[in-house]
Coordinates of C-alpha atoms in Angstrom, one line a residue:
Chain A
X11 CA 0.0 0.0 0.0
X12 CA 1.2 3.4 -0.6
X13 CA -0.2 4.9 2.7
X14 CA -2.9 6.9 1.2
X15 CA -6.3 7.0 2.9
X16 CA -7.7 7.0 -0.6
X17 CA -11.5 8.1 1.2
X18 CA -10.4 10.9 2.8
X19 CA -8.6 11.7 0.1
X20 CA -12.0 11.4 -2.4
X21 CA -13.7 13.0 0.3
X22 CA -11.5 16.2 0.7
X23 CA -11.8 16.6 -3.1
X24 CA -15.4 16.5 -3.3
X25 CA -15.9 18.4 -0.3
X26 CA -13.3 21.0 -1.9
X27 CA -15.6 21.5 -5.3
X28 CA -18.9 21.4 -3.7
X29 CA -18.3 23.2 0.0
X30 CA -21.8 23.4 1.2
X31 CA -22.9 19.8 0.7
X32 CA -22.8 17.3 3.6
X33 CA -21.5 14.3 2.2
X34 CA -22.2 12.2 5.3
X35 CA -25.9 12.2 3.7
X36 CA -25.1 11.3 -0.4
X37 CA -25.7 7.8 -1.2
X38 CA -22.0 6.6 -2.3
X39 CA -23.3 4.7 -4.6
X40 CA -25.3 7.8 -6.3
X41 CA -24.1 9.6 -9.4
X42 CA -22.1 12.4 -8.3
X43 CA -23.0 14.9 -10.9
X44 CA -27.2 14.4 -10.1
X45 CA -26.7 14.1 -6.7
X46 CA -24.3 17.5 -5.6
X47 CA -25.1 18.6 -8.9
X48 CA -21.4 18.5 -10.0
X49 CA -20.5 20.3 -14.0
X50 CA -18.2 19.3 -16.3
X51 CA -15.7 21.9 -14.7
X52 CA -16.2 20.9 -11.3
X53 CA -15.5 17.3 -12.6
X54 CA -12.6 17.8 -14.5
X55 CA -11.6 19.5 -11.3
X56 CA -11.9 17.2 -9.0
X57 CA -10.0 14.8 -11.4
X58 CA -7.4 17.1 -11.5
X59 CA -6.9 17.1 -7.9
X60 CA -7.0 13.5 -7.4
X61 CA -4.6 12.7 -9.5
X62 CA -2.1 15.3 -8.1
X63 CA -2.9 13.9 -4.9
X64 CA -2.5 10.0 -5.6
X65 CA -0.5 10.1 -9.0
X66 CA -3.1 7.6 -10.7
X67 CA -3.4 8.5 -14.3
X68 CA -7.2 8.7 -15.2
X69 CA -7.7 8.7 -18.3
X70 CA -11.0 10.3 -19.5
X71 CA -11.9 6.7 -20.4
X72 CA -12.0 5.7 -17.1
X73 CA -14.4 8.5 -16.1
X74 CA -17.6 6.5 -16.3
X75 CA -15.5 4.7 -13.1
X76 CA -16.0 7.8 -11.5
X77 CA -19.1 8.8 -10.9
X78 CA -20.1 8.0 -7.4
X79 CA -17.7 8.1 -4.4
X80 CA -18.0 4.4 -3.8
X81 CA -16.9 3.9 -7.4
X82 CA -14.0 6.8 -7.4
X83 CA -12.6 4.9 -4.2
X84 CA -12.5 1.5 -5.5
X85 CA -11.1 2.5 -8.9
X86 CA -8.2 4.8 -7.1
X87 CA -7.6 1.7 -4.5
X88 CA -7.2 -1.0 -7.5
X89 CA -4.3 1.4 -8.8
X90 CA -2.7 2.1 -6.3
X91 CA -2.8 -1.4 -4.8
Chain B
X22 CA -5.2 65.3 -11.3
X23 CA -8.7 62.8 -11.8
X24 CA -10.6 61.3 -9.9
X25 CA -11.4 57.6 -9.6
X26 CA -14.9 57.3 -9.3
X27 CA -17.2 54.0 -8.5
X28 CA -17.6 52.5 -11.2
X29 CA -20.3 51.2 -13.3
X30 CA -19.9 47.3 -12.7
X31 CA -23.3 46.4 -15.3
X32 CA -26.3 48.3 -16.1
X33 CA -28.0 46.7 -13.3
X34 CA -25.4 48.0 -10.6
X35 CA -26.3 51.3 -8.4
X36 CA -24.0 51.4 -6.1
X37 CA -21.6 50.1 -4.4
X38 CA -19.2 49.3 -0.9
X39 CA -15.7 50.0 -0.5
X40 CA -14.8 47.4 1.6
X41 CA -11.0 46.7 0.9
X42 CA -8.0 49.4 -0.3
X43 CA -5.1 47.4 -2.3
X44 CA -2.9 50.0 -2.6
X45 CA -2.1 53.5 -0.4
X46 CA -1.8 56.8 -0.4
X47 CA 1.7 57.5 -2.8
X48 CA 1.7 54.3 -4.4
X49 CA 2.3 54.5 -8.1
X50 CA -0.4 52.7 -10.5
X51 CA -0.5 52.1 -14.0
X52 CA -3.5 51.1 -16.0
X53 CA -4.8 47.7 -15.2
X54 CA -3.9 47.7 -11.8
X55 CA -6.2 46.2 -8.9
X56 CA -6.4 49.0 -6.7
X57 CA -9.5 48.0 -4.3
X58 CA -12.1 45.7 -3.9
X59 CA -15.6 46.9 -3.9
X60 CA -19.1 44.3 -3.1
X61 CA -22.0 44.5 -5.3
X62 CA -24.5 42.6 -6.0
X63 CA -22.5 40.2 -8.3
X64 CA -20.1 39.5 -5.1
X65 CA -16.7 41.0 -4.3
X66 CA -15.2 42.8 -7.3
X67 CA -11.6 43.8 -8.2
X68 CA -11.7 47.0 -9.2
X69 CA -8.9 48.5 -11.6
X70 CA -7.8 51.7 -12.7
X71 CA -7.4 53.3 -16.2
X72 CA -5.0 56.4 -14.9
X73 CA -1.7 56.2 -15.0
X74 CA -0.3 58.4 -11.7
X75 CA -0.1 58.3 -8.3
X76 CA -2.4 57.7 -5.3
X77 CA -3.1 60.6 -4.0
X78 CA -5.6 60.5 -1.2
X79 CA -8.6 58.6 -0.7
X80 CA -12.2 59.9 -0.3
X81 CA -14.2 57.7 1.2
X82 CA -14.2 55.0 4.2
X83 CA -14.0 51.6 3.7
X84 CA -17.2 49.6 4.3
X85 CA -18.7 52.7 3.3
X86 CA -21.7 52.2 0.3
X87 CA -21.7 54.9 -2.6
X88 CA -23.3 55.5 -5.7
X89 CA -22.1 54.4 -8.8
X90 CA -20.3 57.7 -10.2
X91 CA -18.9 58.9 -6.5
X92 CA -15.1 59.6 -6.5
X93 CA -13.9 57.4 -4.5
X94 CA -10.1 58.5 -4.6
X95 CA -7.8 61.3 -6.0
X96 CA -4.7 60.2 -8.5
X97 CA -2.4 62.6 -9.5
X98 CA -1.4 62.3 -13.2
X99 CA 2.2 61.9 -14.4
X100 CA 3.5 65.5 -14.8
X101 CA 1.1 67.4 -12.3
X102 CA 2.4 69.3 -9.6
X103 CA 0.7 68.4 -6.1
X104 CA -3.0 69.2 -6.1
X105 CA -4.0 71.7 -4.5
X106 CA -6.2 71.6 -1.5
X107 CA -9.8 71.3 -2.5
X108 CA -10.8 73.9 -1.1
X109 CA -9.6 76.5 1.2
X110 CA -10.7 75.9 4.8
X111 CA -10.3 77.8 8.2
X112 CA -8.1 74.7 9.5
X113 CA -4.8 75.3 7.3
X114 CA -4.5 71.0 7.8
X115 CA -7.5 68.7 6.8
X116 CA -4.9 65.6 6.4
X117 CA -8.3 62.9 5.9
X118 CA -11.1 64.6 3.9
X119 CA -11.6 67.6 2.1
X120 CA -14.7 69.0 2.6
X121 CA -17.3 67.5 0.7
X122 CA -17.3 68.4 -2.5
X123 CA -21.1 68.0 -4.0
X124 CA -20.9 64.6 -5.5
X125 CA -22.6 64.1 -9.0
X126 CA -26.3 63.0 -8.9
X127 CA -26.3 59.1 -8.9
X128 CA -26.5 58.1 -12.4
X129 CA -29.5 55.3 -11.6
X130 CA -33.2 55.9 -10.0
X131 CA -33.3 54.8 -6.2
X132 CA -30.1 56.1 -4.3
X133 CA -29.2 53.5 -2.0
X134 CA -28.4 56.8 0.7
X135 CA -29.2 60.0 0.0
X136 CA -27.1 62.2 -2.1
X137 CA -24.4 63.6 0.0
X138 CA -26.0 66.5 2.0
X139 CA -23.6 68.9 2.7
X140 CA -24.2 70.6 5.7
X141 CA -24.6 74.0 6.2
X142 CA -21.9 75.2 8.7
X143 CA -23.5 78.0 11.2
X144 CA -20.3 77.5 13.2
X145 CA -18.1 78.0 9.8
X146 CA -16.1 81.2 10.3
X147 CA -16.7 81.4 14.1
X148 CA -15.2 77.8 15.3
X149 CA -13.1 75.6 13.2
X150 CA -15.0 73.1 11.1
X151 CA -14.6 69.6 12.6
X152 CA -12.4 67.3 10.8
X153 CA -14.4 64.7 9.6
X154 CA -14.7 62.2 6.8
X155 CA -17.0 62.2 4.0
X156 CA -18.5 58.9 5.0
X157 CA -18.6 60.5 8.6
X158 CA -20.4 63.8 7.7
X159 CA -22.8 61.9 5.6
X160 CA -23.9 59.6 8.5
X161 CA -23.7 61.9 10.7
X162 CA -25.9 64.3 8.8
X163 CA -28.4 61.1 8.0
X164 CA -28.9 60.6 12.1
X165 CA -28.7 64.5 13.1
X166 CA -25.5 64.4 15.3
X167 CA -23.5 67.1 15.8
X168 CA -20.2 66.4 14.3
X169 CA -18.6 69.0 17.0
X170 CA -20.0 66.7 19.6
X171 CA -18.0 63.9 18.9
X172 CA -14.1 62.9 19.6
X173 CA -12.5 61.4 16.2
X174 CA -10.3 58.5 16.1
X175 CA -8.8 59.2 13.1
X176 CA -5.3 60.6 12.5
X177 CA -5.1 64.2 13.7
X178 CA -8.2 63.4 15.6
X179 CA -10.5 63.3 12.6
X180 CA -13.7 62.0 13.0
X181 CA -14.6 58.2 10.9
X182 CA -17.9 56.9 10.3
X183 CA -16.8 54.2 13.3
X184 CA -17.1 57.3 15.6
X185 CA -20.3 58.1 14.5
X186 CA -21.5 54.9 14.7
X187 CA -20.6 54.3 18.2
X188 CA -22.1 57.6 18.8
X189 CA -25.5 56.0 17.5
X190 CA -25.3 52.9 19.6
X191 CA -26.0 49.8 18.3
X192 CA -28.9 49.9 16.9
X193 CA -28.5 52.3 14.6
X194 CA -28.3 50.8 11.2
X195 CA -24.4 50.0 10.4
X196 CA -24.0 50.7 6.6
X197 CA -23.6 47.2 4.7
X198 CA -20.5 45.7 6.4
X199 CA -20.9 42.2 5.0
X200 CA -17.5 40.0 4.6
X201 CA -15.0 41.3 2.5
X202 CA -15.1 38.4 -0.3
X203 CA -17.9 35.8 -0.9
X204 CA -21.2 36.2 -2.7
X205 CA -24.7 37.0 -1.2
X206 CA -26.7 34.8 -3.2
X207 CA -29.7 36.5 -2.7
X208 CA -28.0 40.4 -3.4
X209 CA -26.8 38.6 -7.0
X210 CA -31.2 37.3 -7.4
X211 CA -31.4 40.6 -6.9
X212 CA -29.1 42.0 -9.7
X213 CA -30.2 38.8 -12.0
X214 CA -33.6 40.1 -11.7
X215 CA -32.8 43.4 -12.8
X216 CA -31.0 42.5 -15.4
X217 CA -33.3 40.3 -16.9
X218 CA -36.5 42.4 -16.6
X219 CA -35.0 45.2 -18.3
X220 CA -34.0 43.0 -21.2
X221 CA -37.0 41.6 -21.7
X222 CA -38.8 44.9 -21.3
X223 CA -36.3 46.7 -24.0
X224 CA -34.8 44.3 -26.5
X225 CA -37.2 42.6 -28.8
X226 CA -35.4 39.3 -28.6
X227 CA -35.7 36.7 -31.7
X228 CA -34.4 33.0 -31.5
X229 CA -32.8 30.7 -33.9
X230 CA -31.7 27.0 -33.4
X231 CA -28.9 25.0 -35.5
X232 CA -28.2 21.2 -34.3
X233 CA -24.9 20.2 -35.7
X234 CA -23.8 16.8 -35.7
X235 CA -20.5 16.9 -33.3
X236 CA -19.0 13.3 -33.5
X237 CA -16.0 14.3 -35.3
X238 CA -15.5 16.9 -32.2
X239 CA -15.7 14.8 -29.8
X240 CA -13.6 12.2 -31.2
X241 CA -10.8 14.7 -31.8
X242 CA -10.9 15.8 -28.4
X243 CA -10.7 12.4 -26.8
X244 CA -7.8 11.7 -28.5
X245 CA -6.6 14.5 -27.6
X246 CA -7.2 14.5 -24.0
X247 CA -6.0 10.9 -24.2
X248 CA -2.2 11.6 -23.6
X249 CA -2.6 14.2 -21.4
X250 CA -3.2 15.1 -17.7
X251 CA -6.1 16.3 -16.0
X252 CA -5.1 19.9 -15.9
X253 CA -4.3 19.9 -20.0
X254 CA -7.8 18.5 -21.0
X255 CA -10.3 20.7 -22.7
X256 CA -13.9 20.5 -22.7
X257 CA -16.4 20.9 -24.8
X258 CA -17.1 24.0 -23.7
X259 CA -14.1 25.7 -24.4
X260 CA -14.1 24.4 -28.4
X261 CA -17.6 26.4 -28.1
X262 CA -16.3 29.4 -26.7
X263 CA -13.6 29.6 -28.9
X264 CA -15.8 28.8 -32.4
X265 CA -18.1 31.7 -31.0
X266 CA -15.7 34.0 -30.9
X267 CA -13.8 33.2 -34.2
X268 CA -17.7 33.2 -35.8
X269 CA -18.2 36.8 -34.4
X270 CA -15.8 38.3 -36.0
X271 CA -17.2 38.3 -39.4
X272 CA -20.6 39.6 -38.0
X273 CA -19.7 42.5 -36.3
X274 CA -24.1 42.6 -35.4
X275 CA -23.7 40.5 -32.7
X276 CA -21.1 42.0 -31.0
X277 CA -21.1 45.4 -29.5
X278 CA -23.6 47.3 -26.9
X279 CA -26.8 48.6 -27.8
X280 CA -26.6 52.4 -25.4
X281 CA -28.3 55.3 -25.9
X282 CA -30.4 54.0 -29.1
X283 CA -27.5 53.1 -31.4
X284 CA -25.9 49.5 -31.3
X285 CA -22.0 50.6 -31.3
X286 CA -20.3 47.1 -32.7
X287 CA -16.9 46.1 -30.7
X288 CA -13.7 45.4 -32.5
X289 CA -12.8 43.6 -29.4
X290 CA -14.2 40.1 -28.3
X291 CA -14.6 39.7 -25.0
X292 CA -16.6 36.4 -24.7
X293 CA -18.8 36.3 -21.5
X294 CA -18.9 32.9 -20.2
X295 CA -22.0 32.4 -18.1
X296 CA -21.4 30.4 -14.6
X297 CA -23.8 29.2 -12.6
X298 CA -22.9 29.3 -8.7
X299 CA -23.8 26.8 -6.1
X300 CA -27.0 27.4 -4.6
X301 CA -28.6 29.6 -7.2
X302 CA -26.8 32.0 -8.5
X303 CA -25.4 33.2 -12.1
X304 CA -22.4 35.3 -13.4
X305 CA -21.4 35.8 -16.8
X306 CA -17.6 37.4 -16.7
X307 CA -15.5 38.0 -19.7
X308 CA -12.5 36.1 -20.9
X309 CA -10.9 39.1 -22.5
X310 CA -9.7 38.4 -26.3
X311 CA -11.2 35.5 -26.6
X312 CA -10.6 35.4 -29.9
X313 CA -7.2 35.5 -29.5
X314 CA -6.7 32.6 -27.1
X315 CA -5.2 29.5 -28.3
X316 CA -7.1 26.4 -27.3
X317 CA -5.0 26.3 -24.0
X318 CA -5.2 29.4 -22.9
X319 CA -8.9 30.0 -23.8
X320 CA -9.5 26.2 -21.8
X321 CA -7.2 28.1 -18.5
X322 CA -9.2 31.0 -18.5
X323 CA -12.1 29.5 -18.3
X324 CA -10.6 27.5 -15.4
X325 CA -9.5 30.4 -13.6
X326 CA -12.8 32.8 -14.3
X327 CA -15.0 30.0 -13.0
X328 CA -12.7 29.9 -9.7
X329 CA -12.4 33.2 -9.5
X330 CA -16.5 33.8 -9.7
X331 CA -17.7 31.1 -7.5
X332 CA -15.3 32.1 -4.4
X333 CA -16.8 35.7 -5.5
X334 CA -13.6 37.4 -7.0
X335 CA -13.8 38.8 -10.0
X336 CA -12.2 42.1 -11.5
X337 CA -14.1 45.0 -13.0
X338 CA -12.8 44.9 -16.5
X339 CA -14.6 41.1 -16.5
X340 CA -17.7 42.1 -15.5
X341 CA -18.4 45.1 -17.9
X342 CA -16.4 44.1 -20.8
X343 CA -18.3 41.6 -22.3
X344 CA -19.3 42.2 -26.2
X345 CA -21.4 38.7 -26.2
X346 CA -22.1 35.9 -24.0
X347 CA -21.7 32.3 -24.4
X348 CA -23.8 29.6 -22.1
X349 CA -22.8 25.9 -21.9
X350 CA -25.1 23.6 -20.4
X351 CA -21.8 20.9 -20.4
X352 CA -22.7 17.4 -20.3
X353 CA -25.9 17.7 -18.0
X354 CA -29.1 19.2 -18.4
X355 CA -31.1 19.2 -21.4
X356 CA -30.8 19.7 -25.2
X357 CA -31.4 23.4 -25.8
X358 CA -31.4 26.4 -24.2
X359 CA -32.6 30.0 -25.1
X360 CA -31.0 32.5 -23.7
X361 CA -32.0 36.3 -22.4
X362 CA -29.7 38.8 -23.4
X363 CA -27.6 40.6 -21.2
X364 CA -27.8 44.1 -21.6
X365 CA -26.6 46.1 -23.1
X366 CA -25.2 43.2 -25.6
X367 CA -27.1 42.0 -28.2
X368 CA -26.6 38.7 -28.5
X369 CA -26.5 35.4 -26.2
X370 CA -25.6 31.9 -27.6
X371 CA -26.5 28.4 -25.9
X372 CA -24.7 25.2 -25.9
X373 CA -27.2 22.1 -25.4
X374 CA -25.5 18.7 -24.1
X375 CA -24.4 16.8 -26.6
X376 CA -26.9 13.7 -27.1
X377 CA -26.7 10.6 -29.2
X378 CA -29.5 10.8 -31.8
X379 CA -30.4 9.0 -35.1
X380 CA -29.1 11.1 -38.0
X381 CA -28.2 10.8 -41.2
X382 CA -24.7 10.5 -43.0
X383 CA -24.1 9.9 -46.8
X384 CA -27.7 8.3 -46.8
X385 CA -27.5 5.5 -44.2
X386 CA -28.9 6.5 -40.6
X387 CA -26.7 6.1 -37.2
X388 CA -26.0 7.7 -34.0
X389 CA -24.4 10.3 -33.8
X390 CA -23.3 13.1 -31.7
X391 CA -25.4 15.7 -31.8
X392 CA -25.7 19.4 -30.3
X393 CA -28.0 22.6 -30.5
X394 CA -27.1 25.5 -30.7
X395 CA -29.4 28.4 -30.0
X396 CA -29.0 32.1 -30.8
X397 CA -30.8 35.3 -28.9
X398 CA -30.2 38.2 -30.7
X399 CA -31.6 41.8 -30.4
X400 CA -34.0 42.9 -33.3
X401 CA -33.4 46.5 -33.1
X402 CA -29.9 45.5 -34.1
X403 CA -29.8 42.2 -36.5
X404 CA -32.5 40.1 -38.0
X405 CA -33.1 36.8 -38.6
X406 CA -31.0 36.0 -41.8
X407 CA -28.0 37.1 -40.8
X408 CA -28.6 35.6 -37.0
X409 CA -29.1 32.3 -38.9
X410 CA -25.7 32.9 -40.8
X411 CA -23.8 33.3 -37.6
X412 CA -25.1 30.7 -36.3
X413 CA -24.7 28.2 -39.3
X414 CA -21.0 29.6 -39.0
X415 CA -20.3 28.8 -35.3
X416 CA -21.4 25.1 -36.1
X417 CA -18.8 24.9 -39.2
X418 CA -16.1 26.4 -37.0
X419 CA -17.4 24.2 -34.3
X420 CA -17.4 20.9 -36.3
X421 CA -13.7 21.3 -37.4
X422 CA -11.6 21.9 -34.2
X423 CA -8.4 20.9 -35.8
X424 CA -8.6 24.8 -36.7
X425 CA -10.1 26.6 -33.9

């Protein structure tokens, strides 16, 4: 392992482009972008931050693998495991 | 010697509040520079000068809420001598505020405080006047205290609005002293309202729509984006942007300010990109030569401007420049929008998301990528046919990105 805490991590992010929303009450298995009514800005940004912050790659073909926090952990996990 | 007045930050804007200084008395500015920030409706604003000169003195307080038009500070121009005093007064030293001088009428209906009243001095001749600031005098005069009653806090003892306030106790109405940065949502409703009933009361708006097939985009810019990281990738919206602004150019209609009657066209293209705000709110700055901007730099000013306005920073210049403006529904929402125009532009385009639809290409139907495009233009300025032009042109432009 590469001692990140990849949730916190994800969480931080998300928390950083949406300020106001309690995350402790989004489904993480709901689509991000309906359910903290994320853009394609605020996306790309938060893509942008996570992979400064874990060095994965993500590739815009990988971005369907992104869309809810349960799936955005589990994909960063696999690659950095 | 001029004076640096409030400015005009949209035909919607009346006034507004001083609430931060970014440069001092004897500092040198040239044109561009951020020399305060002042709140308005549409959130903290950087405001910058257009005089080259020094700082010379300031006229009013911070926090203190003025009408669009109000000097708000003295520069003193490259090759002047030291102004003179504004006016002669019994106390040789007035080191904070001249007296007030009578400020000109606010330009808008509904002053947000009364024009400045400037009050009648029995005592002028037989004691000395206090020293006061302008913001002072004026509260004081609003509330009926006697500025000669009062012990100022100022330097040479001059009296601030502060010691007026406290003076009033605290219930007297503070002027607006909100945080110095942020947005009030409901202020910017406010202004949006505004805005938008005047334009739909004045411009005689007519709408065109134009769905291009975008496949060949959006192929282009995945492979693109492919090889690259996060913070190189473009979006959509930015290929918009810059089509729009390449399209405008060669109809000159659709770009400008309709003022006083006449529709004066703009040479310059200063692409307002409208940005929705969290919570309900909407801003529509301008990236400045838009037209100009490579791929790259158009795709990190958009970056930066949508930062900038949603933690409620943006700079004069950005919020009155814009010739045309440009809204990008991105990769939610629906397939059309129809825009109301900002005034006093002319025009507004809309981005749709891009769908996959049934569509036909050298005779055989498949999916494809499709968007629409919608135009709002101003009659009094353009009609129809050449709307429809434009339009047909920004899909072209828009449909071959290797060149924007």
């Amino acid at each position: 392992m590469t001692g990140i805490d990849v949730r916190k991590t994800v969480l931080e992010e998300i928390n950083n482009v949406a300020p106001e929303v309690d995350l402790a009450t989004v489904d993480p298995a709901a689509d991000l972008r309906e359910a903290i009514d994320i853009d394609s800005m605020d996306f790309l940004n938060l893509v942008t931050a996570l992979h400064r912050r874990t060095s994965v790659e993500i590739p815009e073909t990988d971005y369907p693998k992104l869309v809810t926090i349960s799936g955005m952990i589990a994909y960063l996990e696999a690659k950095l495991g | 010697m001029a004076e640096f007045r409030m400015p005009s930050l949209g035909a919607d804007m009346e006034a507004g509040t001083l609430v931060e200084w970014l440069v001092k008395p004897g500092d040198e500015v040239k044109r561009g520079d951020i020399i305060a920030v002042v709140e308005t409706q549409k959130g903290a604003i950087e405001v910058e000068t257009f005089q080259i000169g020094r700082i010379e003195k300031f006229l009013v307080d911070l926090n203190t809420k003025v009408p669009v038009g109000t000097p708000i500070a003295i520069i003193q121009t490259e090759g002047e001598q030291a102004a003179v005093p504004a006016e002669p007064s019994p106390s040789s030293e007035l080191p904070v505020a001249p007296a007030p001088e009578p400020r000109p009428p606010p330009l808008l209906a509904v002053p947000p405080v009364p024009a400045v009243v400037r009050a009648p001095s029995p005592a002028h001749g037989i004691m000395p006047r206090p020293i006061a600031s302008p913001a002072a005098r004026q509260l004081a005069a609003q509330h009926n205290v006697d500025l000669s009653s009062l012990t100022g806090s100022g330097p040479n003892g001059a009296i601030l609005a502060a010691d007026v306030e406290r003076r009033l106790g605290p219930t007297a109405p503070s002027p607006e002293r909100k945080r110095a940065t942020g947005l009030d949502l409901a202020a910017m409703r406010t202004a949006i309202a505004a805005a938008m009933a005047r334009s739909k009361r004045e411009i005689p708006h007519y709408y065109l729509e134009h769905q291009i097939d975008v496949s060949h985009t959006e192929q282009w810019l995945a492979e693109r984006n492919a090889t690259l990281p996060p913070d190189s990738r473009l979006l959509m919206g930015a290929l918009a942007l810059k089509a729009v602004a390449l399209a405008i150019r060669r109809f000159p209609a659709f770009n400008g300010f309709y003022r006083d009657n006449r529709f004066e066209s703009s040479t310059a293209v200063h692409v307002g990109v409208a940005i929705s705000i969290r919570g309900g709110g909407l801003a529509a700055p301008a990236l400045r030569d838009t037209d100009q901007l490579s791929l790259d730099e158009l795709m990190h000013g958009m970056r930066d401007l949508v930062q900038r306005t949603r933690a409620g920073r943006i700079r004069s210049s950005e919020i009155s420049d814009s010739t045309v403006t440009v809204s990008s529904l991105g990769e939610r929402g629906v397939e059309a929008l129809y825009g109301v125009i900002y005034p006093p532009q002319v025009a507004i385009v809309g981005f749709g998301k891009v769908v996959t639809r049934p569509w036909v290409v050298d005779g055989a139907i498949g999916p494809r990528s499709v968007i629409t495009i919608t135009l709002a233009a101003d009659h009094r300025v353009s009609d129809g046919h050449a709307g429809a032009l434009f339009l047909a042109e920004i899909g072209k432009l828009l449909q071959e990105p290797e060149k924007l």
